[in-house]
PDB file of C-alpha atoms in Angstrom:
ATOM      1  CA  GLU N  29      32.974 -46.917 -16.400  1.00 57.00           C
ATOM      2  CA  THR N  30      35.920 -47.709 -18.626  1.00 65.00           C
ATOM      3  CA  GLY N  31      34.292 -47.209 -22.031  1.00 90.00           C
ATOM      4  CA  VAL N  32      33.884 -50.942 -22.576  1.00 95.00           C
ATOM      5  CA  THR N  33      30.567 -52.288 -21.304  1.00 95.00           C
ATOM      6  CA  GLN N  34      29.862 -55.959 -20.775  1.00 96.00           C
ATOM      7  CA  THR N  35      26.483 -57.523 -20.087  1.00 97.00           C
ATOM      8  CA  PRO N  36      25.356 -59.356 -18.143  1.00 96.00           C
ATOM      9  CA  ARG N  37      27.666 -58.925 -15.149  1.00 95.00           C
ATOM     10  CA  HIS N  38      26.696 -62.343 -13.806  1.00 95.00           C
ATOM     11  CA  LEU N  39      25.273 -65.399 -15.558  1.00 96.00           C
ATOM     12  CA  VAL N  40      24.330 -68.818 -14.284  1.00 95.00           C
ATOM     13  CA  MET N  41      23.479 -71.381 -16.929  1.00 93.00           C
ATOM     14  CA  GLY N  42      22.865 -75.080 -17.217  1.00 91.00           C
ATOM     15  CA  MET N  43      24.945 -77.283 -19.459  1.00 90.00           C
ATOM     16  CA  THR N  44      22.169 -77.566 -22.024  1.00 88.00           C
ATOM     17  CA  ASN N  45      21.394 -73.837 -22.204  1.00 89.00           C
ATOM     18  CA  LYS N  46      22.287 -71.368 -24.920  1.00 94.00           C
ATOM     19  CA  LYS N  47      23.265 -67.856 -23.861  1.00 95.00           C
ATOM     20  CA  SER N  48      25.220 -64.920 -25.217  1.00 97.00           C
ATOM     21  CA  LEU N  49      27.645 -62.461 -23.678  1.00 98.00           C
ATOM     22  CA  LYS N  50      27.690 -58.935 -25.041  1.00 98.00           C
ATOM     23  CA  CYS N  51      30.468 -56.379 -25.235  1.00 98.00           C
ATOM     24  CA  GLU N  52      30.094 -52.822 -26.457  1.00 97.00           C
ATOM     25  CA  GLN N  53      32.594 -50.016 -26.925  1.00 96.00           C
ATOM     26  CA  HIS N  54      32.226 -46.496 -28.267  1.00 88.00           C
ATOM     27  CA  LEU N  55      35.877 -45.539 -28.063  1.00 92.00           C
ATOM     28  CA  GLY N  56      36.416 -45.705 -31.804  1.00 91.00           C
ATOM     29  CA  HIS N  57      38.635 -48.745 -31.393  1.00 91.00           C
ATOM     30  CA  ASN N  58      39.181 -51.120 -34.283  1.00 88.00           C
ATOM     31  CA  ALA N  59      40.180 -54.295 -32.453  1.00 89.00           C
ATOM     32  CA  MET N  60      38.246 -56.307 -29.879  1.00 92.00           C
ATOM     33  CA  TYR N  61      39.208 -59.310 -27.777  1.00 92.00           C
ATOM     34  CA  TRP N  62      37.708 -62.013 -25.583  1.00 95.00           C
ATOM     35  CA  TYR N  63      39.761 -63.270 -22.628  1.00 94.00           C
ATOM     36  CA  LYS N  64      38.961 -66.007 -20.131  1.00 94.00           C
ATOM     37  CA  GLN N  65      40.090 -65.532 -16.529  1.00 92.00           C
ATOM     38  CA  SER N  66      40.063 -68.679 -14.399  1.00 89.00           C
ATOM     39  CA  ALA N  67      41.282 -69.004 -10.841  1.00 81.00           C
ATOM     40  CA  LYS N  68      45.049 -69.458 -10.508  1.00 73.00           C
ATOM     41  CA  LYS N  69      45.645 -69.422 -14.276  1.00 80.00           C
ATOM     42  CA  PRO N  70      46.953 -66.703 -16.581  1.00 80.00           C
ATOM     43  CA  LEU N  71      44.440 -64.791 -18.614  1.00 87.00           C
ATOM     44  CA  GLU N  72      43.740 -66.786 -21.745  1.00 89.00           C
ATOM     45  CA  LEU N  73      43.230 -64.984 -25.022  1.00 90.00           C
ATOM     46  CA  MET N  74      40.292 -66.614 -26.784  1.00 93.00           C
ATOM     47  CA  PHE N  75      39.503 -64.534 -29.848  1.00 92.00           C
ATOM     48  CA  VAL N  76      40.775 -61.426 -31.599  1.00 90.00           C
ATOM     49  CA  TYR N  77      38.810 -59.332 -34.048  1.00 90.00           C
ATOM     50  CA  SER N  78      40.446 -56.593 -36.067  1.00 84.00           C
ATOM     51  CA  LEU N  79      38.257 -54.418 -38.277  1.00 78.00           C
ATOM     52  CA  GLU N  80      35.431 -56.893 -37.689  1.00 76.00           C
ATOM     53  CA  GLU N  81      37.394 -59.840 -39.016  1.00 78.00           C
ATOM     54  CA  ARG N  82      38.479 -62.667 -36.773  1.00 77.00           C
ATOM     55  CA  VAL N  83      42.261 -62.755 -36.827  1.00 74.00           C
ATOM     56  CA  GLU N  84      42.921 -65.225 -34.072  1.00 73.00           C
ATOM     57  CA  ASN N  85      41.225 -68.205 -32.498  1.00 73.00           C
ATOM     58  CA  ASN N  86      43.355 -69.813 -29.838  1.00 73.00           C
ATOM     59  CA  SER N  87      42.117 -73.395 -30.097  1.00 83.00           C
ATOM     60  CA  VAL N  88      38.909 -72.510 -28.319  1.00 91.00           C
ATOM     61  CA  PRO N  89      36.262 -75.267 -28.247  1.00 92.00           C
ATOM     62  CA  SER N  90      33.423 -74.856 -30.699  1.00 92.00           C
ATOM     63  CA  ARG N  91      30.916 -74.491 -27.837  1.00 94.00           C
ATOM     64  CA  PHE N  92      32.195 -70.888 -27.763  1.00 95.00           C
ATOM     65  CA  SER N  93      31.204 -68.939 -30.868  1.00 94.00           C
ATOM     66  CA  PRO N  94      32.180 -65.283 -31.295  1.00 94.00           C
ATOM     67  CA  GLU N  95      30.410 -62.734 -33.437  1.00 94.00           C
ATOM     68  CA  CYS N  96      31.463 -59.212 -34.352  1.00 93.00           C
ATOM     69  CA  PRO N  97      28.683 -57.525 -36.338  1.00 93.00           C
ATOM     70  CA  ASN N  98      30.412 -54.131 -36.324  1.00 91.00           C
ATOM     71  CA  SER N  99      33.429 -52.445 -34.790  1.00 89.00           C
ATOM     72  CA  SER N 100      31.500 -51.424 -31.661  1.00 93.00           C
ATOM     73  CA  HIS N 101      29.977 -54.755 -30.680  1.00 96.00           C
ATOM     74  CA  LEU N 102      31.310 -58.179 -29.866  1.00 96.00           C
ATOM     75  CA  PHE N 103      29.347 -61.217 -28.757  1.00 97.00           C
ATOM     76  CA  LEU N 104      30.287 -64.594 -27.347  1.00 97.00           C
ATOM     77  CA  HIS N 105      27.619 -67.209 -27.968  1.00 97.00           C
ATOM     78  CA  LEU N 106      27.634 -70.108 -25.538  1.00 96.00           C
ATOM     79  CA  HIS N 107      26.056 -73.545 -25.904  1.00 94.00           C
ATOM     80  CA  THR N 108      26.408 -76.904 -24.158  1.00 93.00           C
ATOM     81  CA  LEU N 109      29.073 -75.607 -21.812  1.00 94.00           C
ATOM     82  CA  GLN N 110      30.889 -77.638 -19.187  1.00 94.00           C
ATOM     83  CA  PRO N 111      31.361 -76.785 -15.491  1.00 93.00           C
ATOM     84  CA  GLU N 112      35.071 -76.115 -16.162  1.00 93.00           C
ATOM     85  CA  ASP N 113      33.989 -73.247 -18.412  1.00 95.00           C
ATOM     86  CA  SER N 114      32.951 -71.326 -15.312  1.00 95.00           C
ATOM     87  CA  ALA N 115      35.152 -68.232 -15.229  1.00 95.00           C
ATOM     88  CA  LEU N 116      35.265 -64.473 -15.638  1.00 94.00           C
ATOM     89  CA  TYR N 117      35.024 -63.557 -19.313  1.00 96.00           C
ATOM     90  CA  LEU N 118      36.668 -60.255 -20.125  1.00 96.00           C
ATOM     91  CA  CYS N 119      36.224 -58.186 -23.233  1.00 96.00           C
ATOM     92  CA  ALA N 120      38.802 -55.618 -24.325  1.00 93.00           C
ATOM     93  CA  SER N 121      39.278 -53.219 -27.188  1.00 92.00           C
ATOM     94  CA  SER N 122      42.176 -51.275 -28.658  1.00 89.00           C
ATOM     95  CA  GLN N 123      42.736 -48.599 -31.275  1.00 84.00           C
ATOM     96  CA  ARG N 124      44.383 -51.218 -33.404  1.00 69.00           C
ATOM     97  CA  GLN N 125      45.527 -54.714 -32.721  1.00 61.00           C
ATOM     98  CA  GLY N 126      48.116 -54.719 -29.973  1.00 58.00           C
ATOM     99  CA  LEU N 127      47.840 -51.153 -28.677  1.00 67.00           C
ATOM    100  CA  GLY N 128      46.323 -49.601 -25.559  1.00 74.00           C
ATOM    101  CA  TYR N 129      43.839 -52.213 -24.363  1.00 88.00           C
ATOM    102  CA  THR N 130      40.740 -51.041 -22.480  1.00 90.00           C
ATOM    103  CA  PHE N 131      39.001 -53.785 -20.538  1.00 92.00           C
ATOM    104  CA  GLY N 132      35.396 -54.204 -19.545  1.00 94.00           C
ATOM    105  CA  SER N 133      34.357 -55.298 -16.056  1.00 92.00           C
ATOM    106  CA  GLY N 134      33.693 -58.837 -17.211  1.00 94.00           C
ATOM    107  CA  THR N 135      30.887 -61.366 -17.050  1.00 96.00           C
ATOM    108  CA  ARG N 136      31.096 -63.866 -14.194  1.00 95.00           C
ATOM    109  CA  LEU N 137      29.837 -67.129 -15.716  1.00 96.00           C
ATOM    110  CA  THR N 138      28.839 -70.135 -13.647  1.00 95.00           C
ATOM    111  CA  VAL N 139      27.922 -73.379 -15.415  1.00 95.00           C
ATOM    112  CA  VAL N 140      25.852 -75.765 -13.314  1.00 93.00           C
TER     113      VAL N 140
ATOM    114  CA  GLY V  23      56.579 -68.774 -27.184  1.00 82.00           C
ATOM    115  CA  ASP V  24      56.515 -65.504 -25.334  1.00 87.00           C
ATOM    116  CA  SER V  25      55.662 -65.770 -21.654  1.00 91.00           C
ATOM    117  CA  VAL V  26      55.536 -63.831 -18.392  1.00 94.00           C
ATOM    118  CA  THR V  27      56.389 -65.138 -14.940  1.00 95.00           C
ATOM    119  CA  GLN V  28      55.471 -63.172 -11.850  1.00 93.00           C
ATOM    120  CA  MET V  29      55.826 -63.972  -8.191  1.00 88.00           C
ATOM    121  CA  GLU V  30      53.218 -66.151  -6.607  1.00 83.00           C
ATOM    122  CA  GLY V  31      50.901 -64.524  -4.152  1.00 86.00           C
ATOM    123  CA  PRO V  32      49.142 -63.713  -2.108  1.00 94.00           C
ATOM    124  CA  VAL V  33      51.160 -60.838  -0.702  1.00 96.00           C
ATOM    125  CA  THR V  34      49.999 -59.283   2.572  1.00 97.00           C
ATOM    126  CA  LEU V  35      51.493 -56.029   3.809  1.00 97.00           C
ATOM    127  CA  SER V  36      50.783 -53.425   6.403  1.00 97.00           C
ATOM    128  CA  GLU V  37      49.927 -49.893   5.361  1.00 97.00           C
ATOM    129  CA  GLU V  38      52.995 -47.780   4.457  1.00 97.00           C
ATOM    130  CA  ALA V  39      55.147 -50.861   3.804  1.00 98.00           C
ATOM    131  CA  PHE V  40      57.381 -51.152   0.735  1.00 98.00           C
ATOM    132  CA  LEU V  41      56.058 -53.274  -2.111  1.00 97.00           C
ATOM    133  CA  THR V  42      57.909 -55.294  -4.715  1.00 97.00           C
ATOM    134  CA  ILE V  43      56.225 -57.701  -7.114  1.00 98.00           C
ATOM    135  CA  ASN V  44      58.705 -59.495  -9.323  1.00 97.00           C
ATOM    136  CA  CYS V  45      58.085 -60.045 -13.028  1.00 97.00           C
ATOM    137  CA  THR V  46      60.355 -61.643 -15.624  1.00 97.00           C
ATOM    138  CA  TYR V  47      59.621 -62.362 -19.233  1.00 96.00           C
ATOM    139  CA  THR V  48      60.701 -64.506 -22.139  1.00 95.00           C
ATOM    140  CA  ALA V  49      60.259 -63.030 -25.585  1.00 91.00           C
ATOM    141  CA  THR V  50      61.817 -62.622 -28.974  1.00 84.00           C
ATOM    142  CA  GLY V  51      62.929 -59.092 -29.649  1.00 83.00           C
ATOM    143  CA  TYR V  52      62.093 -56.239 -27.307  1.00 85.00           C
ATOM    144  CA  PRO V  53      58.431 -56.271 -26.377  1.00 91.00           C
ATOM    145  CA  SER V  54      56.552 -53.484 -24.652  1.00 91.00           C
ATOM    146  CA  LEU V  55      55.870 -54.292 -21.006  1.00 94.00           C
ATOM    147  CA  PHE V  56      52.861 -53.466 -18.858  1.00 95.00           C
ATOM    148  CA  TRP V  57      51.441 -53.699 -15.384  1.00 96.00           C
ATOM    149  CA  TYR V  58      47.666 -53.994 -15.075  1.00 95.00           C
ATOM    150  CA  VAL V  59      45.627 -53.836 -11.862  1.00 96.00           C
ATOM    151  CA  GLN V  60      42.302 -55.513 -11.150  1.00 93.00           C
ATOM    152  CA  TYR V  61      40.258 -54.247  -8.220  1.00 92.00           C
ATOM    153  CA  PRO V  62      37.611 -56.559  -6.738  1.00 87.00           C
ATOM    154  CA  GLY V  63      34.660 -57.071  -9.052  1.00 81.00           C
ATOM    155  CA  GLU V  64      36.187 -55.075 -11.882  1.00 84.00           C
ATOM    156  CA  GLY V  65      38.075 -55.592 -15.121  1.00 86.00           C
ATOM    157  CA  LEU V  66      41.743 -54.849 -15.711  1.00 91.00           C
ATOM    158  CA  GLN V  67      43.077 -51.299 -15.746  1.00 91.00           C
ATOM    159  CA  LEU V  68      46.399 -50.245 -17.171  1.00 92.00           C
ATOM    160  CA  LEU V  69      48.656 -49.131 -14.321  1.00 95.00           C
ATOM    161  CA  LEU V  70      51.880 -48.332 -16.184  1.00 95.00           C
ATOM    162  CA  LYS V  71      53.942 -49.330 -19.173  1.00 93.00           C
ATOM    163  CA  ALA V  72      57.420 -49.164 -20.704  1.00 94.00           C
ATOM    164  CA  THR V  73      58.192 -49.566 -24.363  1.00 90.00           C
ATOM    165  CA  LYS V  74      61.990 -49.884 -24.485  1.00 90.00           C
ATOM    166  CA  ALA V  75      64.972 -50.869 -22.396  1.00 92.00           C
ATOM    167  CA  ASP V  76      65.724 -48.651 -19.375  1.00 94.00           C
ATOM    168  CA  ASP V  77      62.345 -46.919 -19.632  1.00 95.00           C
ATOM    169  CA  LYS V  78      60.648 -46.369 -16.281  1.00 97.00           C
ATOM    170  CA  GLY V  79      56.878 -46.466 -16.145  1.00 96.00           C
ATOM    171  CA  SER V  80      55.184 -44.761 -13.228  1.00 97.00           C
ATOM    172  CA  ASN V  81      51.672 -44.023 -12.008  1.00 96.00           C
ATOM    173  CA  LYS V  82      49.947 -43.511  -8.636  1.00 95.00           C
ATOM    174  CA  GLY V  83      53.259 -43.976  -6.795  1.00 97.00           C
ATOM    175  CA  PHE V  84      54.008 -47.274  -8.535  1.00 98.00           C
ATOM    176  CA  GLU V  85      57.132 -47.678 -10.650  1.00 98.00           C
ATOM    177  CA  ALA V  86      58.676 -50.345 -12.854  1.00 98.00           C
ATOM    178  CA  THR V  87      61.864 -50.239 -14.928  1.00 98.00           C
ATOM    179  CA  TYR V  88      62.371 -52.209 -18.140  1.00 97.00           C
ATOM    180  CA  ARG V  89      65.577 -54.197 -17.567  1.00 96.00           C
ATOM    181  CA  LYS V  90      66.724 -55.865 -20.769  1.00 93.00           C
ATOM    182  CA  GLU V  91      69.793 -57.495 -19.216  1.00 94.00           C
ATOM    183  CA  THR V  92      67.725 -59.339 -16.616  1.00 95.00           C
ATOM    184  CA  THR V  93      64.510 -59.520 -18.718  1.00 96.00           C
ATOM    185  CA  SER V  94      62.620 -58.091 -15.769  1.00 97.00           C
ATOM    186  CA  PHE V  95      59.963 -55.481 -15.050  1.00 98.00           C
ATOM    187  CA  HIS V  96      59.500 -55.514 -11.280  1.00 98.00           C
ATOM    188  CA  LEU V  97      56.716 -53.406  -9.775  1.00 98.00           C
ATOM    189  CA  GLU V  98      57.548 -51.255  -6.750  1.00 98.00           C
ATOM    190  CA  LYS V  99      55.820 -48.787  -4.466  1.00 98.00           C
ATOM    191  CA  GLY V 100      57.436 -47.081  -1.519  1.00 97.00           C
ATOM    192  CA  SER V 101      54.410 -46.857   0.758  1.00 96.00           C
ATOM    193  CA  VAL V 102      51.299 -48.896   0.075  1.00 98.00           C
ATOM    194  CA  GLN V 103      47.788 -47.972   1.120  1.00 97.00           C
ATOM    195  CA  VAL V 104      44.735 -50.075   1.925  1.00 97.00           C
ATOM    196  CA  SER V 105      43.236 -48.890  -1.369  1.00 96.00           C
ATOM    197  CA  ASP V 106      46.079 -50.600  -3.268  1.00 97.00           C
ATOM    198  CA  SER V 107      44.627 -54.004  -2.387  1.00 97.00           C
ATOM    199  CA  ALA V 108      44.009 -55.674  -5.737  1.00 96.00           C
ATOM    200  CA  VAL V 109      45.399 -58.237  -8.149  1.00 95.00           C
ATOM    201  CA  TYR V 110      48.383 -57.078 -10.216  1.00 97.00           C
ATOM    202  CA  PHE V 111      49.201 -58.524 -13.638  1.00 95.00           C
ATOM    203  CA  CYS V 112      52.442 -58.197 -15.547  1.00 96.00           C
ATOM    204  CA  ALA V 113      52.092 -58.425 -19.326  1.00 94.00           C
ATOM    205  CA  LEU V 114      54.065 -58.114 -22.526  1.00 93.00           C
ATOM    206  CA  LEU V 115      53.000 -57.203 -26.025  1.00 90.00           C
ATOM    207  CA  THR V 116      54.261 -59.727 -28.520  1.00 83.00           C
ATOM    208  CA  GLN V 117      55.934 -58.431 -31.644  1.00 78.00           C
ATOM    209  CA  GLY V 118      55.615 -59.162 -35.312  1.00 70.00           C
ATOM    210  CA  GLY V 119      52.608 -60.465 -37.129  1.00 64.00           C
ATOM    211  CA  SER V 120      49.678 -60.894 -34.798  1.00 66.00           C
ATOM    212  CA  GLU V 121      50.482 -58.651 -31.826  1.00 73.00           C
ATOM    213  CA  LYS V 122      48.757 -59.556 -28.582  1.00 80.00           C
ATOM    214  CA  LEU V 123      49.062 -59.114 -24.833  1.00 87.00           C
ATOM    215  CA  VAL V 124      50.416 -62.085 -22.881  1.00 89.00           C
ATOM    216  CA  PHE V 125      49.743 -61.988 -19.135  1.00 91.00           C
ATOM    217  CA  GLY V 126      51.307 -63.467 -16.043  1.00 92.00           C
ATOM    218  CA  LYS V 127      49.135 -65.330 -13.538  1.00 90.00           C
ATOM    219  CA  GLY V 128      48.584 -62.298 -11.351  1.00 92.00           C
ATOM    220  CA  THR V 129      49.625 -61.482  -7.785  1.00 95.00           C
ATOM    221  CA  LYS V 130      47.010 -60.702  -5.178  1.00 94.00           C
ATOM    222  CA  LEU V 131      48.002 -57.908  -2.803  1.00 97.00           C
ATOM    223  CA  THR V 132      46.225 -57.267   0.479  1.00 97.00           C
ATOM    224  CA  VAL V 133      47.154 -54.192   2.495  1.00 97.00           C
ATOM    225  CA  ASN V 134      46.013 -54.125   6.107  1.00 96.00           C
ATOM    226  CA  PRO V 135      45.479 -50.921   8.130  1.00 95.00           C
TER     227      PRO V 135
END
């Protein structure tokens, strides 16, 4: 257990479904991140939240919608995904933006 | 933009062999450098880091030295174990403005008994 908890660990969804990924940390960190890990590609930073405000959105398609209701929780809402969106989605947090990342174990997403 | 290039895998070694995984970077200024490790089915864990030129990060028998002149941060271990089998990621922390971690593609290491 790293201090960053992601649920669910595995998710299979159809292209017309709506689902949400959840990330939770109780480390007192102020920044949270979503990364996408696809086979044979570098980790892709998707979103950055600092003090609950979104500070970065790396040209991520609108079918991915993040939400950060407080400094301990981060969600990634998914709708009308494509098969190429299948990947491991990793959440991370840090004391402040850029320092000491702690990663969760990820959610393995399969879009069918 | 800032980027990290690390050697393509997979790397397969026998137990007690010497390990080197090459990593070079392109960045403005002098970023902090990191090695992360990902064991099967898990997220990334920080293995070691170095924050300035000539710093040596070390942990669990792994070492890496921040070489400014060659813009490199190669990972080494003198004697690998089966339990070291994992994917290793080199990363840098960008500077100025919106700081963020930029990762290499990862190198899968398999250590056989």
